[in-house]
Amino acid sequence: MSTENLSQSPEQPPRKPRVAVVFGGRSSEHGISVVTAGAVLKAIDRSQYDVLPIGITADGRWALTADEPERMAITDRRTPSVDQLAESTEGGVVLPVDPASREVVYSEPGSVPKALGEVDVVFPVLHGPYGEDGTLQGLLELSGVPYVGSGVLASAVGQDKEYMKRVFTSFGLKVGPYLVIRPREWQRDESAARKKIVDFAGEHGWPLFVKPARAGSSIGITKVDDLSGLDGAIAEAQRHDPKILVEAALRGREIECGVLEFEDGPRASVPAEIPPPDAHAYYDFEAKYIDSTPGIVPAPLTEEETAEVRRLAVEAFEAASCEGLVRADFFLTEDGDFVINEINTMPGFTPISMYPQMWQATGIGYPELVDRLVQAALRRSTGLR
């Protein structure tokens, strides 16, 4: 246990590190973030850490929430929200803006602000824009508060699938055929932008996957089997992000691998395979989180294939300058090549999510996984590193 930065006195033993679990947020993945936070709050060792749950509402308010993980679960196929957990409809939590202080303050209109104590590390379990994309990480860097997971650059690269693919290509990792339509292209000449997609389909064939370029949890993604479904797919993707990504379908098996930062560097878990879900066209949001389509852990691969995908997962982690944790998603093609689809710098983190399941199969259970991530954050400083 690292306690170098924790205040202490001769009369008192060192206090426990204080972990602020920040969750919710303004993205379309708000509900899954709340579910993830519930799992983390339940697993974190209260004998080792003091915990402060902070929820960000869908409109961006930082709220003090109840520390009640049992209320943060999917119920009747509906995800929970921070508004359901907030202790007040108006009060707000404010992080320090002075790196010399880690004091968190809570205030309500007409009341004297209340100090909530110092925070030693933030565990941000936000998914998607305004949390996983480097924005929150930048705020924490300015505040001088250590945090779990990747820094500003890696978080931004991990969120933007276009630049993620560009980085991977520059490091020699194989990516599938893709096309990006930026908002200005669509605004300048919608018919020309649409024609680019049609021409892409002519070159690579149907089906195509049309998705938001900067979203996750398979939200806003449509599998398009022919021209008739294209306009609806574009509209659905743009509902979540004005920048869209179009990918050619790859024939092969979906393989995932977890990466975790240890004291001596990143290591990969045993991989998992995501079989085609019976009731869904592909591994979409409902298949992942509502119907909990099970993955196969460990993946039925040869020793050589297992070693290769673990090597590539760590290589992707290093290529994007990641820290803490990553889930790397691949296709194992019919030609026997591993093609990287994407990384997630804050992957789904409920106990049934693939990232914890892969580490469980590797020998690291969920509570230990949470502890290792907090310890890795405590070892790092903020700023250039």
Short mmCIF file of C-alpha atoms in Angstrom, two decimals:
data_model
loop_
_atom_site.label_atom_id
_atom_site.label_comp_id
_atom_site.label_asym_id
_atom_site.label_seq_id
_atom_site.Cartn_x
_atom_site.Cartn_y
_atom_site.Cartn_z
CA MET A 1 0.00 0.00 0.00
CA SER A 2 1.47 3.32 -1.07
CA THR A 3 0.86 6.03 1.54
CA GLU A 4 3.61 8.50 0.68
CA ASN A 5 1.19 11.36 -0.04
CA LEU A 6 -1.19 10.68 2.84
CA SER A 7 -1.18 13.04 5.78
CA GLN A 8 -0.34 11.57 9.16
CA SER A 9 0.73 12.63 12.64
CA PRO A 10 2.77 10.98 15.41
CA GLU A 11 -0.47 10.43 17.39
CA GLN A 12 -2.41 8.76 14.57
CA PRO A 13 -1.70 5.94 12.14
CA PRO A 14 -1.65 6.84 8.45
CA ARG A 15 -5.16 7.36 7.15
CA LYS A 16 -6.55 5.17 4.42
CA PRO A 17 -6.25 6.44 0.83
CA ARG A 18 -9.47 8.13 -0.25
CA VAL A 19 -10.92 7.03 -3.59
CA ALA A 20 -13.53 9.11 -5.40
CA VAL A 21 -15.53 6.86 -7.74
CA VAL A 22 -16.84 9.17 -10.47
CA PHE A 23 -19.57 7.84 -12.75
CA GLY A 24 -22.58 8.67 -14.92
CA GLY A 25 -21.81 11.52 -17.27
CA ARG A 26 -23.27 13.25 -20.29
CA SER A 27 -22.81 10.51 -22.88
CA SER A 28 -25.33 7.97 -24.14
CA GLU A 29 -23.45 5.39 -22.03
CA HIS A 30 -24.56 7.07 -18.79
CA GLY A 31 -26.55 4.10 -17.51
CA ILE A 32 -23.84 1.52 -18.09
CA SER A 33 -21.39 3.78 -16.26
CA VAL A 34 -23.71 3.75 -13.23
CA VAL A 35 -23.89 -0.06 -13.36
CA THR A 36 -20.09 -0.23 -13.53
CA ALA A 37 -19.76 2.12 -10.56
CA GLY A 38 -22.08 -0.07 -8.51
CA ALA A 39 -19.86 -3.06 -9.14
CA VAL A 40 -16.70 -1.11 -8.21
CA LEU A 41 -18.27 0.29 -5.04
CA LYS A 42 -19.33 -3.19 -3.99
CA ALA A 43 -15.90 -4.70 -4.64
CA ILE A 44 -13.54 -2.05 -3.30
CA ASP A 45 -11.96 -3.05 0.02
CA ARG A 46 -13.36 -0.66 2.62
CA SER A 47 -10.74 -1.80 5.16
CA GLN A 48 -8.07 -0.45 2.80
CA TYR A 49 -9.77 2.59 1.26
CA ASP A 50 -12.22 5.33 2.14
CA VAL A 51 -14.68 5.80 -0.72
CA LEU A 52 -16.54 8.85 -1.99
CA PRO A 53 -19.13 8.21 -4.74
CA ILE A 54 -19.66 11.17 -7.08
CA GLY A 55 -22.19 10.97 -9.89
CA ILE A 56 -22.34 13.23 -12.93
CA THR A 57 -25.90 13.75 -14.14
CA ALA A 58 -26.88 13.60 -17.80
CA ASP A 59 -26.84 17.41 -17.90
CA GLY A 60 -23.36 17.62 -16.37
CA ARG A 61 -24.01 18.38 -12.69
CA TRP A 62 -21.57 16.74 -10.26
CA ALA A 63 -23.74 15.27 -7.52
CA LEU A 64 -23.05 13.68 -4.17
CA THR A 65 -24.70 10.28 -4.32
CA ALA A 66 -25.69 7.53 -1.95
CA ASP A 67 -23.10 4.80 -1.42
CA GLU A 68 -25.66 2.09 -2.22
CA PRO A 69 -24.36 -0.27 -4.92
CA GLU A 70 -27.51 -2.39 -4.82
CA ARG A 71 -29.46 0.52 -6.35
CA MET A 72 -27.05 0.75 -9.28
CA ALA A 73 -28.12 -2.31 -11.24
CA ILE A 74 -30.12 -2.98 -14.40
CA THR A 75 -33.75 -3.52 -13.43
CA ASP A 76 -36.54 -4.60 -15.78
CA ARG A 77 -34.14 -4.14 -18.72
CA ARG A 78 -33.58 -0.48 -17.75
CA THR A 79 -30.28 1.04 -16.66
CA PRO A 80 -30.08 3.29 -13.57
CA SER A 81 -29.24 7.00 -13.58
CA VAL A 82 -27.36 9.41 -11.33
CA ASP A 83 -30.54 11.46 -10.82
CA GLN A 84 -32.05 8.44 -9.04
CA LEU A 85 -29.07 8.32 -6.67
CA ALA A 86 -28.28 11.99 -6.07
CA GLU A 87 -28.76 13.21 -2.50
CA SER A 88 -29.99 16.58 -3.76
CA THR A 89 -31.52 17.94 -6.97
CA GLU A 90 -29.45 21.14 -6.74
CA GLY A 91 -26.27 20.50 -4.77
CA GLY A 92 -22.95 20.17 -6.58
CA VAL A 93 -19.52 18.69 -5.92
CA VAL A 94 -16.48 20.76 -6.86
CA LEU A 95 -13.00 19.32 -7.37
CA PRO A 96 -9.98 21.41 -6.37
CA VAL A 97 -8.47 23.69 -9.01
CA ASP A 98 -5.28 24.17 -7.04
CA PRO A 99 -2.82 21.25 -7.42
CA ALA A 100 -1.56 22.00 -3.91
CA SER A 101 -4.94 20.97 -2.47
CA ARG A 102 -7.06 17.88 -2.99
CA GLU A 103 -9.99 19.10 -0.90
CA VAL A 104 -13.39 18.33 -2.40
CA VAL A 105 -16.23 20.73 -1.61
CA TYR A 106 -19.99 20.24 -1.71
CA SER A 107 -22.35 23.19 -1.97
CA GLU A 108 -26.07 23.84 -2.25
CA PRO A 109 -27.81 27.13 -3.08
CA GLY A 110 -28.24 29.24 0.05
CA SER A 111 -26.00 27.03 2.18
CA VAL A 112 -22.42 27.30 3.37
CA PRO A 113 -20.13 25.03 1.26
CA LYS A 114 -19.14 21.86 3.08
CA ALA A 115 -15.67 20.31 2.85
CA LEU A 116 -15.79 16.61 2.06
CA GLY A 117 -12.11 15.99 2.73
CA GLU A 118 -9.15 15.30 0.50
CA VAL A 119 -9.23 12.83 -2.37
CA ASP A 120 -6.08 10.82 -3.07
CA VAL A 121 -7.16 9.15 -6.30
CA VAL A 122 -10.13 9.30 -8.67
CA PHE A 123 -11.56 6.12 -10.18
CA PRO A 124 -13.42 7.44 -13.24
CA VAL A 125 -15.77 4.75 -14.53
CA LEU A 126 -17.31 6.94 -17.21
CA HIS A 127 -17.83 5.60 -20.71
CA GLY A 128 -17.92 7.64 -23.90
CA PRO A 129 -17.56 11.39 -24.50
CA TYR A 130 -17.14 13.79 -21.56
CA GLY A 131 -15.42 11.19 -19.42
CA GLU A 132 -13.54 8.46 -21.25
CA ASP A 133 -12.27 10.72 -24.03
CA GLY A 134 -9.59 12.74 -22.22
CA THR A 135 -11.82 15.60 -21.07
CA LEU A 136 -12.13 14.43 -17.46
CA GLN A 137 -8.51 13.31 -17.50
CA GLY A 138 -7.47 16.84 -18.46
CA LEU A 139 -9.49 18.27 -15.58
CA LEU A 140 -7.82 15.88 -13.14
CA GLU A 141 -4.38 16.75 -14.52
CA LEU A 142 -5.10 20.44 -13.90
CA SER A 143 -6.30 19.58 -10.40
CA GLY A 144 -3.21 17.48 -9.68
CA VAL A 145 -5.31 14.48 -8.60
CA PRO A 146 -4.07 10.99 -9.64
CA TYR A 147 -6.63 8.84 -11.43
CA VAL A 148 -7.19 5.31 -12.66
CA GLY A 149 -6.65 4.63 -16.34
CA SER A 150 -5.09 6.30 -19.34
CA GLY A 151 -4.03 9.92 -19.62
CA VAL A 152 -5.36 12.66 -21.88
CA LEU A 153 -3.80 11.58 -25.17
CA ALA A 154 -4.43 7.85 -24.85
CA SER A 155 -8.00 8.45 -23.68
CA ALA A 156 -8.69 10.72 -26.66
CA VAL A 157 -7.11 8.26 -29.11
CA GLY A 158 -9.04 5.40 -27.55
CA GLN A 159 -12.32 7.28 -27.97
CA ASP A 160 -11.89 8.46 -31.56
CA LYS A 161 -11.97 5.34 -33.71
CA GLU A 162 -10.51 7.13 -36.74
CA TYR A 163 -7.35 8.30 -34.99
CA MET A 164 -7.12 5.05 -33.07
CA LYS A 165 -6.89 3.19 -36.39
CA ARG A 166 -4.36 5.72 -37.73
CA VAL A 167 -2.14 5.19 -34.67
CA PHE A 168 -2.38 1.42 -34.93
CA THR A 169 -1.55 1.48 -38.64
CA SER A 170 1.51 3.65 -37.97
CA PHE A 171 2.75 1.01 -35.50
CA GLY A 172 2.23 -1.83 -37.95
CA LEU A 173 -0.93 -3.30 -36.45
CA LYS A 174 -3.47 -4.56 -38.98
CA VAL A 175 -6.84 -2.80 -39.17
CA GLY A 176 -9.84 -3.54 -41.38
CA PRO A 177 -11.06 -1.34 -44.27
CA TYR A 178 -12.86 1.79 -43.03
CA LEU A 179 -14.16 5.15 -44.15
CA VAL A 180 -14.72 8.35 -42.14
CA ILE A 181 -17.31 11.02 -42.91
CA ARG A 182 -16.68 14.24 -40.99
CA PRO A 183 -19.50 16.66 -40.19
CA ARG A 184 -18.21 19.36 -42.56
CA GLU A 185 -18.24 16.87 -45.44
CA TRP A 186 -21.87 16.08 -44.74
CA GLN A 187 -22.81 19.76 -44.39
CA ARG A 188 -20.90 20.79 -47.52
CA ASP A 189 -22.28 18.15 -49.89
CA GLU A 190 -24.52 15.47 -48.44
CA SER A 191 -24.92 13.62 -51.73
CA ALA A 192 -21.14 13.47 -52.27
CA ALA A 193 -20.63 12.16 -48.72
CA ARG A 194 -23.28 9.52 -49.23
CA LYS A 195 -21.71 8.53 -52.55
CA LYS A 196 -18.38 7.90 -50.76
CA ILE A 197 -20.13 5.32 -48.61
CA VAL A 198 -21.87 3.72 -51.57
CA ASP A 199 -18.56 3.52 -53.45
CA PHE A 200 -16.94 2.00 -50.35
CA ALA A 201 -19.67 -0.67 -50.32
CA GLY A 202 -19.04 -1.27 -54.01
CA GLU A 203 -15.38 -1.92 -53.27
CA HIS A 204 -15.73 -4.01 -50.10
CA GLY A 205 -19.24 -5.41 -50.37
CA TRP A 206 -22.20 -5.54 -48.02
CA PRO A 207 -22.86 -5.67 -45.13
CA LEU A 208 -21.32 -2.52 -43.71
CA PHE A 209 -21.26 -1.32 -40.13
CA VAL A 210 -22.14 2.36 -39.69
CA LYS A 211 -21.24 3.73 -36.28
CA PRO A 212 -20.53 6.92 -34.33
CA ALA A 213 -16.80 7.61 -34.51
CA ARG A 214 -16.60 8.53 -30.82
CA ALA A 215 -19.00 6.33 -28.89
CA GLY A 216 -18.88 2.93 -27.25
CA SER A 217 -20.94 0.08 -25.80
CA SER A 218 -22.13 -0.61 -29.37
CA ILE A 219 -24.53 2.35 -29.06
CA GLY A 220 -25.61 3.91 -32.36
CA ILE A 221 -24.16 1.08 -34.49
CA THR A 222 -26.17 -0.39 -37.37
CA LYS A 223 -25.37 -3.40 -39.50
CA VAL A 224 -26.42 -2.39 -43.03
CA ASP A 225 -27.16 -5.29 -45.37
CA ASP A 226 -27.99 -3.26 -48.48
CA LEU A 227 -28.54 0.23 -49.83
CA SER A 228 -32.08 0.47 -48.45
CA GLY A 229 -30.84 0.58 -44.86
CA LEU A 230 -28.06 3.11 -45.35
CA ASP A 231 -29.90 6.38 -44.70
CA GLY A 232 -31.43 5.14 -41.45
CA ALA A 233 -28.04 3.87 -40.26
CA ILE A 234 -26.39 7.22 -41.00
CA ALA A 235 -29.11 9.08 -39.11
CA GLU A 236 -28.78 6.74 -36.11
CA ALA A 237 -24.99 7.18 -35.97
CA GLN A 238 -25.24 10.96 -36.31
CA ARG A 239 -27.72 11.04 -33.45
CA HIS A 240 -24.77 10.16 -31.19
CA ASP A 241 -21.87 11.80 -33.04
CA PRO A 242 -21.73 14.12 -36.08
CA LYS A 243 -18.60 12.25 -37.21
CA ILE A 244 -19.36 8.75 -38.47
CA LEU A 245 -17.26 5.70 -39.23
CA VAL A 246 -18.10 3.08 -41.83
CA GLU A 247 -16.41 -0.32 -41.61
CA ALA A 248 -16.39 -3.26 -43.95
CA ALA A 249 -17.56 -6.52 -42.41
CA LEU A 250 -14.71 -8.89 -41.61
CA ARG A 251 -15.23 -12.62 -41.85
CA GLY A 252 -13.81 -14.21 -38.76
CA ARG A 253 -14.06 -14.81 -35.03
CA GLU A 254 -14.33 -12.00 -32.46
CA ILE A 255 -11.51 -12.28 -29.92
CA GLU A 256 -10.95 -9.97 -26.95
CA CYS A 257 -7.97 -9.61 -24.63
CA GLY A 258 -7.48 -7.58 -21.45
CA VAL A 259 -4.36 -5.60 -20.60
CA LEU A 260 -3.50 -4.57 -17.04
CA GLU A 261 -0.66 -2.41 -15.77
CA PHE A 262 1.58 -4.18 -13.25
CA GLU A 263 4.59 -2.80 -11.39
CA ASP A 264 6.88 -4.06 -14.14
CA GLY A 265 4.68 -2.99 -17.07
CA PRO A 266 1.54 -4.10 -18.90
CA ARG A 267 0.54 -7.75 -19.17
CA ALA A 268 -2.24 -9.44 -21.13
CA SER A 269 -4.96 -11.72 -19.81
CA VAL A 270 -6.08 -14.94 -21.37
CA PRO A 271 -8.26 -14.03 -24.37
CA ALA A 272 -12.01 -14.56 -24.76
CA GLU A 273 -14.16 -15.28 -27.76
CA ILE A 274 -17.48 -13.56 -28.44
CA PRO A 275 -19.69 -16.06 -30.28
CA PRO A 276 -22.40 -14.70 -32.62
CA PRO A 277 -25.44 -14.00 -30.38
CA ASP A 278 -28.48 -16.08 -31.27
CA ALA A 279 -31.09 -13.33 -30.85
CA HIS A 280 -29.11 -10.42 -32.29
CA ALA A 281 -27.65 -9.50 -35.68
CA TYR A 282 -24.30 -8.83 -33.99
CA TYR A 283 -22.83 -8.18 -30.53
CA ASP A 284 -24.85 -5.00 -29.91
CA PHE A 285 -25.76 -3.07 -26.74
CA GLU A 286 -28.63 -5.36 -25.75
CA ALA A 287 -26.60 -8.50 -26.39
CA LYS A 288 -23.79 -7.14 -24.18
CA TYR A 289 -25.66 -5.63 -21.26
CA ILE A 290 -29.36 -6.53 -21.26
CA ASP A 291 -29.32 -10.14 -22.42
CA SER A 292 -25.74 -10.71 -21.18
CA THR A 293 -24.68 -12.89 -24.09
CA PRO A 294 -21.90 -15.03 -22.60
CA GLY A 295 -18.40 -15.04 -24.00
CA ILE A 296 -16.14 -18.07 -24.06
CA VAL A 297 -13.29 -17.72 -21.55
CA PRO A 298 -10.63 -18.70 -22.32
CA ALA A 299 -11.05 -18.54 -26.07
CA PRO A 300 -10.57 -21.89 -27.85
CA LEU A 301 -7.37 -20.91 -29.63
CA THR A 302 -4.12 -22.73 -30.26
CA GLU A 303 -1.16 -21.92 -28.02
CA GLU A 304 0.39 -19.96 -30.86
CA GLU A 305 -2.79 -17.95 -31.48
CA THR A 306 -3.20 -17.22 -27.77
CA ALA A 307 0.39 -16.01 -27.47
CA GLU A 308 0.01 -13.85 -30.58
CA VAL A 309 -3.18 -12.09 -29.54
CA ARG A 310 -1.76 -11.41 -26.07
CA ARG A 311 1.35 -9.93 -27.67
CA LEU A 312 -0.73 -7.75 -29.99
CA ALA A 313 -2.94 -6.55 -27.15
CA VAL A 314 0.08 -5.28 -25.21
CA GLU A 315 1.46 -3.78 -28.42
CA ALA A 316 -1.80 -1.85 -28.94
CA PHE A 317 -1.67 -0.69 -25.30
CA GLU A 318 1.85 0.64 -25.82
CA ALA A 319 1.12 2.12 -29.26
CA ALA A 320 -1.61 4.38 -27.85
CA SER A 321 0.45 5.23 -24.70
CA CYS A 322 -2.21 3.69 -22.46
CA GLU A 323 -2.04 3.32 -18.68
CA GLY A 324 -3.93 1.23 -16.16
CA LEU A 325 -6.17 -0.96 -18.26
CA VAL A 326 -7.39 -1.64 -21.77
CA ARG A 327 -9.59 -4.17 -23.49
CA ALA A 328 -8.36 -4.87 -27.01
CA ASP A 329 -10.83 -6.30 -29.54
CA PHE A 330 -9.69 -8.31 -32.55
CA PHE A 331 -11.01 -10.34 -35.44
CA LEU A 332 -9.27 -13.61 -36.19
CA THR A 333 -9.81 -13.80 -39.93
CA GLU A 334 -10.26 -16.88 -42.08
CA ASP A 335 -6.67 -16.33 -43.25
CA GLY A 336 -5.41 -16.72 -39.67
CA ASP A 337 -4.54 -13.02 -39.17
CA PHE A 338 -5.45 -10.98 -36.11
CA VAL A 339 -6.98 -7.66 -37.18
CA ILE A 340 -7.48 -5.15 -34.38
CA ASN A 341 -10.92 -3.58 -34.29
CA GLU A 342 -10.54 -1.20 -31.34
CA ILE A 343 -9.36 -0.67 -27.80
CA ASN A 344 -11.41 0.51 -24.83
CA THR A 345 -9.49 2.53 -22.25
CA MET A 346 -12.34 2.15 -19.75
CA PRO A 347 -14.06 -1.07 -20.82
CA GLY A 348 -17.28 -2.44 -19.41
CA PHE A 349 -16.34 -3.24 -15.82
CA THR A 350 -19.25 -5.06 -14.25
CA PRO A 351 -18.46 -8.55 -12.91
CA ILE A 352 -20.17 -10.06 -15.98
CA SER A 353 -18.23 -7.85 -18.39
CA MET A 354 -15.59 -9.52 -20.50
CA TYR A 355 -12.62 -7.57 -19.09
CA PRO A 356 -13.06 -8.80 -15.47
CA GLN A 357 -14.01 -12.28 -16.69
CA MET A 358 -10.77 -12.57 -18.66
CA TRP A 359 -8.71 -11.54 -15.65
CA GLN A 360 -10.68 -13.88 -13.41
CA ALA A 361 -9.68 -16.72 -15.74
CA THR A 362 -6.08 -15.45 -15.61
CA GLY A 363 -6.05 -15.64 -11.81
CA ILE A 364 -7.01 -12.11 -10.70
CA GLY A 365 -10.48 -11.78 -9.18
CA TYR A 366 -12.64 -8.66 -9.33
CA PRO A 367 -11.71 -7.13 -5.92
CA GLU A 368 -7.99 -7.66 -6.61
CA LEU A 369 -8.42 -6.14 -10.06
CA VAL A 370 -9.96 -3.00 -8.55
CA ASP A 371 -7.16 -2.82 -5.97
CA ARG A 372 -4.43 -3.18 -8.61
CA LEU A 373 -5.93 -0.34 -10.66
CA VAL A 374 -6.09 1.97 -7.65
CA GLN A 375 -2.54 1.08 -6.65
CA ALA A 376 -1.27 1.72 -10.19
CA ALA A 377 -2.89 5.17 -10.08
CA LEU A 378 -1.36 5.95 -6.68
CA ARG A 379 2.10 5.07 -8.03
CA ARG A 380 1.80 7.59 -10.88
CA SER A 381 2.05 11.33 -10.65
CA THR A 382 0.00 13.72 -12.74
CA GLY A 383 1.67 15.88 -15.37
CA LEU A 384 4.16 14.83 -18.04
CA ARG A 385 5.38 11.27 -17.48
#
